[in-house]
Coordinates of C-alpha atoms in Angstrom, one line a residue:
M1 CA 45.6 25.1 24.7
A2 CA 47.9 22.1 24.9
S3 CA 46.6 20.9 21.5
A4 CA 47.4 24.4 20.0
N5 CA 50.9 24.3 21.4
S6 CA 51.3 20.7 20.1
A7 CA 50.3 21.8 16.6
T8 CA 52.7 24.8 16.7
V9 CA 55.5 22.5 17.7
R10 CA 54.8 20.1 14.8
L11 CA 54.6 23.0 12.4
R12 CA 57.8 24.4 13.7
R13 CA 59.6 21.1 13.3
A14 CA 58.3 20.8 9.7
W15 CA 59.5 24.3 8.9
F16 CA 62.8 23.5 10.5
Q17 CA 63.3 20.4 8.2
V18 CA 62.4 22.5 5.1
H19 CA 64.8 25.3 6.2
K20 CA 67.6 22.8 7.1
W21 CA 67.5 20.8 3.9
I22 CA 67.3 23.8 1.6
G23 CA 70.4 25.2 3.3
L24 CA 72.3 21.9 3.2
L25 CA 71.4 20.9 -0.3
L26 CA 72.0 24.3 -1.9
A27 CA 74.9 25.5 0.3
I28 CA 77.5 24.7 -2.4
V29 CA 75.7 26.9 -5.0
I30 CA 74.3 29.5 -2.7
I31 CA 77.8 30.7 -1.7
P32 CA 79.0 31.5 -5.2
L33 CA 75.7 33.0 -6.2
C34 CA 75.6 35.3 -3.1
L35 CA 79.3 36.4 -3.3
T36 CA 79.1 37.2 -7.0
G37 CA 75.9 39.1 -6.4
S38 CA 77.6 41.2 -3.7
A39 CA 80.6 42.0 -6.0
L40 CA 78.4 42.9 -8.9
V41 CA 76.5 45.7 -7.0
W42 CA 79.5 47.9 -7.8
D43 CA 80.8 46.0 -10.9
E44 CA 82.2 49.1 -12.6
W45 CA 84.3 49.8 -9.5
V46 CA 85.4 46.2 -9.3
N47 CA 86.3 46.2 -13.0
D48 CA 88.4 49.4 -12.7
A49 CA 90.2 48.0 -9.6
L50 CA 91.0 44.8 -11.4
N51 CA 92.1 46.6 -14.6
P52 CA 94.0 49.8 -13.6
Q53 CA 95.7 49.9 -17.0
R54 CA 92.4 51.1 -18.5
S55 CA 92.2 54.2 -16.4
S56 CA 93.5 57.7 -17.2
A57 CA 93.7 61.0 -15.3
A58 CA 93.2 63.0 -18.5
V59 CA 90.0 64.3 -20.0
P60 CA 89.2 63.4 -23.7
Q61 CA 90.7 66.1 -25.9
Q62 CA 90.1 64.8 -29.5
N63 CA 87.1 64.6 -31.7
A64 CA 85.1 61.4 -32.4
E65 CA 86.7 60.7 -35.8
F66 CA 90.1 60.7 -34.2
Y67 CA 89.2 58.0 -31.7
A68 CA 87.3 56.0 -34.4
A69 CA 90.4 56.0 -36.6
A70 CA 92.6 55.0 -33.6
A71 CA 90.3 52.1 -32.8
R72 CA 90.1 50.9 -36.4
Q73 CA 93.9 50.6 -36.5
A74 CA 93.9 48.1 -33.6
L75 CA 91.0 46.0 -34.9
E76 CA 91.5 42.6 -36.5
S77 CA 90.5 41.9 -40.1
G78 CA 86.7 41.7 -40.4
E79 CA 85.9 43.5 -37.2
T80 CA 83.6 46.5 -37.6
L81 CA 83.4 49.5 -35.2
L82 CA 80.1 49.6 -33.3
S83 CA 80.3 52.4 -30.8
L84 CA 82.4 54.9 -28.9
S85 CA 81.8 55.7 -25.2
W86 CA 83.1 58.7 -23.3
P87 CA 83.8 58.9 -19.6
E88 CA 82.0 61.3 -17.3
G89 CA 85.0 63.5 -16.8
A90 CA 88.5 62.1 -16.9
G91 CA 89.1 58.6 -18.2
A92 CA 89.7 56.5 -21.2
V93 CA 87.5 56.5 -24.3
M94 CA 86.1 53.0 -24.9
A95 CA 85.5 51.6 -28.4
T96 CA 83.4 48.5 -29.1
A97 CA 83.6 46.5 -32.3
A98 CA 81.6 43.5 -33.7
Q99 CA 83.6 40.4 -34.4
P100 CA 83.1 38.7 -37.8
G101 CA 81.0 35.7 -38.5
P102 CA 77.7 34.4 -37.1
Q103 CA 77.4 34.0 -33.3
R104 CA 75.1 32.0 -31.1
G105 CA 73.7 33.4 -27.9
R106 CA 75.0 36.7 -26.5
P107 CA 77.2 38.4 -29.2
V108 CA 80.9 38.7 -28.3
R109 CA 82.5 42.1 -28.9
T110 CA 86.0 43.4 -29.0
Q111 CA 86.5 46.3 -26.5
L112 CA 89.3 48.8 -26.6
W113 CA 90.3 51.5 -24.1
L114 CA 91.9 54.5 -25.8
D115 CA 94.1 57.1 -24.2
P116 CA 92.0 60.3 -24.1
V117 CA 95.0 62.4 -25.3
D118 CA 96.8 60.6 -28.1
G119 CA 94.3 57.7 -28.8
R120 CA 96.8 54.9 -28.2
V121 CA 95.3 51.6 -27.0
L122 CA 95.6 51.2 -23.3
D123 CA 93.9 47.8 -23.2
K124 CA 92.1 45.4 -25.5
A125 CA 89.7 42.6 -24.3
N126 CA 87.0 40.3 -25.4
S127 CA 83.6 41.2 -23.9
G128 CA 83.1 37.5 -23.0
E129 CA 86.2 37.4 -20.9
G130 CA 87.4 38.9 -17.6
A131 CA 86.7 38.4 -14.0
V132 CA 83.6 40.6 -13.9
R133 CA 82.1 38.9 -16.9
V134 CA 82.7 35.5 -15.3
M135 CA 81.0 36.7 -12.1
H136 CA 78.0 37.8 -14.2
V137 CA 77.8 34.4 -15.8
I138 CA 78.1 32.6 -12.5
H139 CA 75.4 34.8 -10.9
G140 CA 73.1 34.5 -13.9
S141 CA 73.4 30.9 -14.9
L142 CA 76.0 29.1 -12.7
M143 CA 77.8 28.5 -16.0
I144 CA 75.3 25.8 -16.9
P145 CA 74.5 26.0 -20.6
E146 CA 70.9 26.6 -21.8
V147 CA 69.1 25.7 -18.6
G148 CA 71.3 27.6 -16.1
R149 CA 69.1 30.6 -15.9
K150 CA 66.1 28.5 -14.9
V151 CA 68.2 26.6 -12.3
V152 CA 69.2 29.9 -10.8
G153 CA 65.5 31.0 -10.8
W154 CA 64.5 27.9 -8.8
I155 CA 67.3 28.5 -6.4
G156 CA 65.8 32.0 -5.9
V157 CA 62.5 30.4 -5.1
A158 CA 64.2 28.0 -2.6
M159 CA 66.0 31.0 -1.0
L160 CA 62.7 32.9 -0.7
I161 CA 61.2 29.9 1.2
S162 CA 64.3 29.6 3.3
S163 CA 64.3 33.2 4.3
L164 CA 60.6 33.1 5.3
T165 CA 61.0 29.8 7.2
G166 CA 64.1 31.2 8.9
L167 CA 62.1 34.1 10.2
W168 CA 59.5 31.7 11.5
L169 CA 62.2 29.7 13.3
W170 CA 63.9 32.8 14.6
W171 CA 60.7 34.1 16.3
P172 CA 60.9 33.0 20.0
F173 CA 58.7 30.1 20.9
K174 CA 58.2 31.7 24.3
G175 CA 58.5 35.4 25.1
G176 CA 58.2 38.5 23.0
F177 CA 60.1 40.0 20.1
T178 CA 62.9 41.4 22.1
R179 CA 63.8 37.9 23.4
G180 CA 64.7 36.9 19.9
L181 CA 67.3 39.7 19.7
R182 CA 69.4 38.1 22.5
W183 CA 72.9 37.0 21.5
K184 CA 73.1 33.8 23.5
R185 CA 70.1 32.0 22.2
M186 CA 72.3 29.2 21.0
P187 CA 75.2 27.4 22.8
T188 CA 77.7 28.1 20.0
T189 CA 79.0 31.2 18.3
S190 CA 78.1 29.8 14.8
G191 CA 74.5 29.3 16.0
N192 CA 74.2 32.8 17.4
L193 CA 75.7 34.3 14.2
H194 CA 73.2 32.3 12.2
H195 CA 70.2 33.4 14.2
Q196 CA 71.1 37.1 14.4
G197 CA 72.5 37.5 10.9
G198 CA 69.5 35.6 9.5
F199 CA 67.1 37.9 11.2
W200 CA 68.6 41.2 10.1
I201 CA 68.9 40.1 6.5
T202 CA 65.6 38.2 6.1
I203 CA 63.6 40.9 4.4
P204 CA 66.3 42.1 2.0
L205 CA 67.1 38.5 1.2
A206 CA 63.4 37.7 0.5
I207 CA 63.2 40.7 -1.8
L208 CA 66.4 39.7 -3.7
S209 CA 65.3 36.1 -4.0
F210 CA 61.9 37.1 -5.4
T211 CA 63.3 39.6 -7.9
G212 CA 65.9 37.0 -8.9
A213 CA 63.2 34.5 -9.6
W214 CA 61.3 37.2 -11.6
I215 CA 64.3 37.9 -13.8
S216 CA 64.8 34.1 -14.4
F217 CA 61.2 33.5 -15.4
P218 CA 60.2 36.7 -17.2
A219 CA 57.4 35.1 -19.3
F220 CA 55.6 33.7 -16.3
F221 CA 55.8 36.8 -14.2
G222 CA 55.3 39.0 -17.2
A223 CA 51.9 37.3 -17.7
L224 CA 51.0 38.2 -14.1
S225 CA 52.1 41.8 -14.3
G226 CA 51.1 42.5 -17.9
D227 CA 54.6 43.1 -19.1
P228 CA 55.6 41.5 -22.4
G229 CA 57.4 38.2 -22.1
G230 CA 61.1 37.9 -22.3
P231 CA 64.0 39.6 -20.6
P232 CA 64.4 43.4 -20.6
R233 CA 65.9 44.6 -23.9
G234 CA 69.5 45.4 -24.0
P235 CA 71.2 48.4 -25.7
R236 CA 70.0 49.4 -29.2
G237 CA 71.5 47.2 -31.9
F238 CA 73.4 45.0 -29.5
G239 CA 72.7 41.8 -31.5
A240 CA 72.4 43.5 -34.9
A241 CA 74.9 43.4 -37.7
P242 CA 76.7 46.8 -38.3
I243 CA 76.7 48.5 -41.7
E244 CA 80.2 48.2 -43.2
Q245 CA 80.0 51.5 -45.3
V246 CA 78.4 54.5 -43.7
M247 CA 77.6 57.8 -45.5
M248 CA 78.2 60.1 -42.6
S249 CA 81.3 60.7 -40.5
P250 CA 81.1 60.5 -36.7
D251 CA 81.8 64.2 -36.3
A252 CA 79.1 65.1 -38.9
V253 CA 76.6 63.0 -36.9
I254 CA 77.5 64.7 -33.7
A255 CA 77.1 68.1 -35.3
A256 CA 73.7 67.1 -36.7
A257 CA 72.5 65.9 -33.3
K258 CA 74.0 68.8 -31.3
P259 CA 70.8 71.0 -31.2
L260 CA 68.9 68.1 -29.6
G261 CA 71.5 67.0 -27.0
E262 CA 72.1 69.6 -24.3
G263 CA 74.3 67.6 -21.9
P264 CA 77.7 65.9 -22.4
L265 CA 77.8 63.1 -25.0
L266 CA 78.1 59.7 -23.4
S267 CA 78.1 57.4 -26.4
L268 CA 77.9 57.2 -30.2
S269 CA 76.6 54.0 -31.9
W270 CA 77.1 53.3 -35.5
P271 CA 74.1 52.4 -37.8
T272 CA 73.0 48.7 -37.9
E273 CA 71.0 46.9 -40.5
P274 CA 67.5 47.2 -39.0
D275 CA 67.3 51.0 -39.0
A276 CA 70.4 52.5 -40.6
A277 CA 70.5 55.3 -38.0
W278 CA 73.2 56.6 -35.7
S279 CA 72.3 56.6 -32.0
L280 CA 73.7 59.2 -29.5
R281 CA 73.2 59.1 -25.8
Y282 CA 73.5 62.3 -23.8
E283 CA 73.7 62.9 -20.1
G284 CA 70.3 63.9 -18.8
L285 CA 68.3 62.2 -21.6
D286 CA 66.5 58.9 -20.9
A287 CA 66.5 57.8 -24.5
P288 CA 68.9 58.4 -27.4
V289 CA 68.9 61.0 -30.2
T290 CA 69.0 59.3 -33.6
V291 CA 70.4 60.6 -36.9
S292 CA 69.5 59.0 -40.2
D293 CA 72.7 57.9 -42.1
A294 CA 71.0 58.5 -45.4
S295 CA 69.5 62.0 -44.8
G296 CA 71.4 63.3 -41.8
E297 CA 68.1 64.2 -40.2
A298 CA 68.2 64.2 -36.4
T299 CA 65.2 62.8 -34.4
P300 CA 64.7 63.8 -30.8
P301 CA 64.3 61.1 -28.2
P302 CA 60.8 59.6 -27.9
P303 CA 58.7 60.5 -24.8
A304 CA 59.8 58.6 -21.8
E305 CA 57.7 55.5 -21.2
P306 CA 56.6 54.3 -17.8
E307 CA 59.1 51.9 -16.3
S308 CA 58.1 48.3 -16.8
T309 CA 57.8 46.0 -13.8
A310 CA 60.5 43.7 -15.3
R311 CA 62.9 46.6 -15.4
L312 CA 62.0 47.7 -11.9
M313 CA 62.6 44.1 -10.6
R314 CA 66.0 44.1 -12.2
R315 CA 67.0 47.5 -10.7
I316 CA 65.9 46.3 -7.3
H317 CA 67.9 43.1 -7.7
D318 CA 71.2 44.6 -8.9
G319 CA 70.9 48.0 -7.2
N320 CA 71.5 49.9 -10.5
G321 CA 70.1 53.4 -10.2
M322 CA 68.9 52.8 -6.7
P323 CA 69.8 54.8 -3.5
V324 CA 73.2 54.0 -1.9
W325 CA 71.5 52.6 1.2
W326 CA 69.7 50.0 -1.0
Q327 CA 73.0 49.1 -2.8
V328 CA 74.6 48.5 0.6
L329 CA 71.6 46.3 1.6
V330 CA 72.0 44.3 -1.7
F331 CA 75.7 44.0 -1.0
L332 CA 75.0 42.6 2.5
G333 CA 72.1 40.6 1.1
G334 CA 74.8 38.6 -0.8
L335 CA 77.5 38.6 1.8
I336 CA 75.5 37.6 4.9
P337 CA 73.6 34.6 3.3
A338 CA 76.9 33.2 2.2
G339 CA 78.0 33.2 5.9
L340 CA 74.6 31.8 6.9
A341 CA 75.2 28.8 4.5
V342 CA 78.6 28.2 6.3
T343 CA 77.2 28.6 9.8
G344 CA 74.2 26.4 8.9
V345 CA 76.4 23.6 7.8
M346 CA 78.5 24.0 11.0
M347 CA 75.4 23.8 13.1
W348 CA 74.3 20.6 11.3
L349 CA 77.7 19.0 11.7
R350 CA 77.7 19.8 15.4
G351 CA 74.2 18.4 15.8
R352 CA 75.3 15.1 14.2
R353 CA 78.3 14.9 16.5
V354 CA 76.1 15.5 19.6
K355 CA 73.7 12.9 18.4
G356 CA 76.5 10.5 17.8
S357 CA 77.9 11.0 21.3
V358 CA 74.5 10.4 22.8
R359 CA 74.0 7.2 20.9
A360 CA 77.5 6.0 21.9
A361 CA 76.8 6.8 25.6
F362 CA 73.4 5.1 25.4
S363 CA 75.0 2.0 23.8
A364 CA 77.8 1.8 26.3
Q365 CA 75.2 2.1 29.2
N366 CA 73.1 -0.7 27.8
A367 CA 76.2 -2.9 27.2
G368 CA 77.2 -2.4 30.8

């Protein structure tokens, strides 16, 4: 029995060292990663709060060609209109345009918010700018060029290990489960906050860390799950070059697609070089209706395909399309670990001070 207890103590000390040094070495990057993750759970709300000039209490009253013409007047030379997006109810109509010239990496777009009544430009911005975009870049790559995504992935692996070792360390060495729920397990407030906050967020944090690693290493996990390698595909035509001269007008396209789209129209995308077809997204449809620019023939959405594991991992990680209770957990799964990083550093500093005091007292006693 004594030997078993001794082995448990040694293992506990080993896990403590792993947990401690992960927290100390990564604290400076864990905090921005976690806080941006919390904010991005409701990124649309955050974006609206930071940019109130883009909002409107009116419902769109004009046809698509009216908004397209209004957007073109505000575009720079060489920019080509890519899409129009309508709000669900009241709000501004958003136009997206492609910037001229070749681009490396994620394409940069010009975005315009149009008044739903008269089409005037409420705001104009670059898709690569803004506070929310910066938070996306920090959370996805820590703003490190090329290898940043992999760095974030390995941080996710480290946080997964930290959450599991933290649960091991939280579990009472003596006594039952309920003993671990006591508030005064540690002599300091920071220590008690660390123990209790860490316990309640352990499982969500482990899930978020694992899904974050999956997103960062799609080829590796795709081979395990059977999904194709690479990140989930973005919107249709996102990186494709737009056609400068189209044969159909936006209103004619909407009329051609109307029999196939029962719900409100959410977006209209111009044809791009790969397929020369317009794309229309309707509320209630999982895939877009397409309309050939050459023939005007409308094609219904293809049958819905089963959700890939990669897409599921992303939805779990960012909370998109998930129940509100999970979105709240994702929010707390970013907020609480940032606090754990702070309290962990405070505990380490206090421990160093205590050890220093003990050494000083021991030295003074020996000198006497």
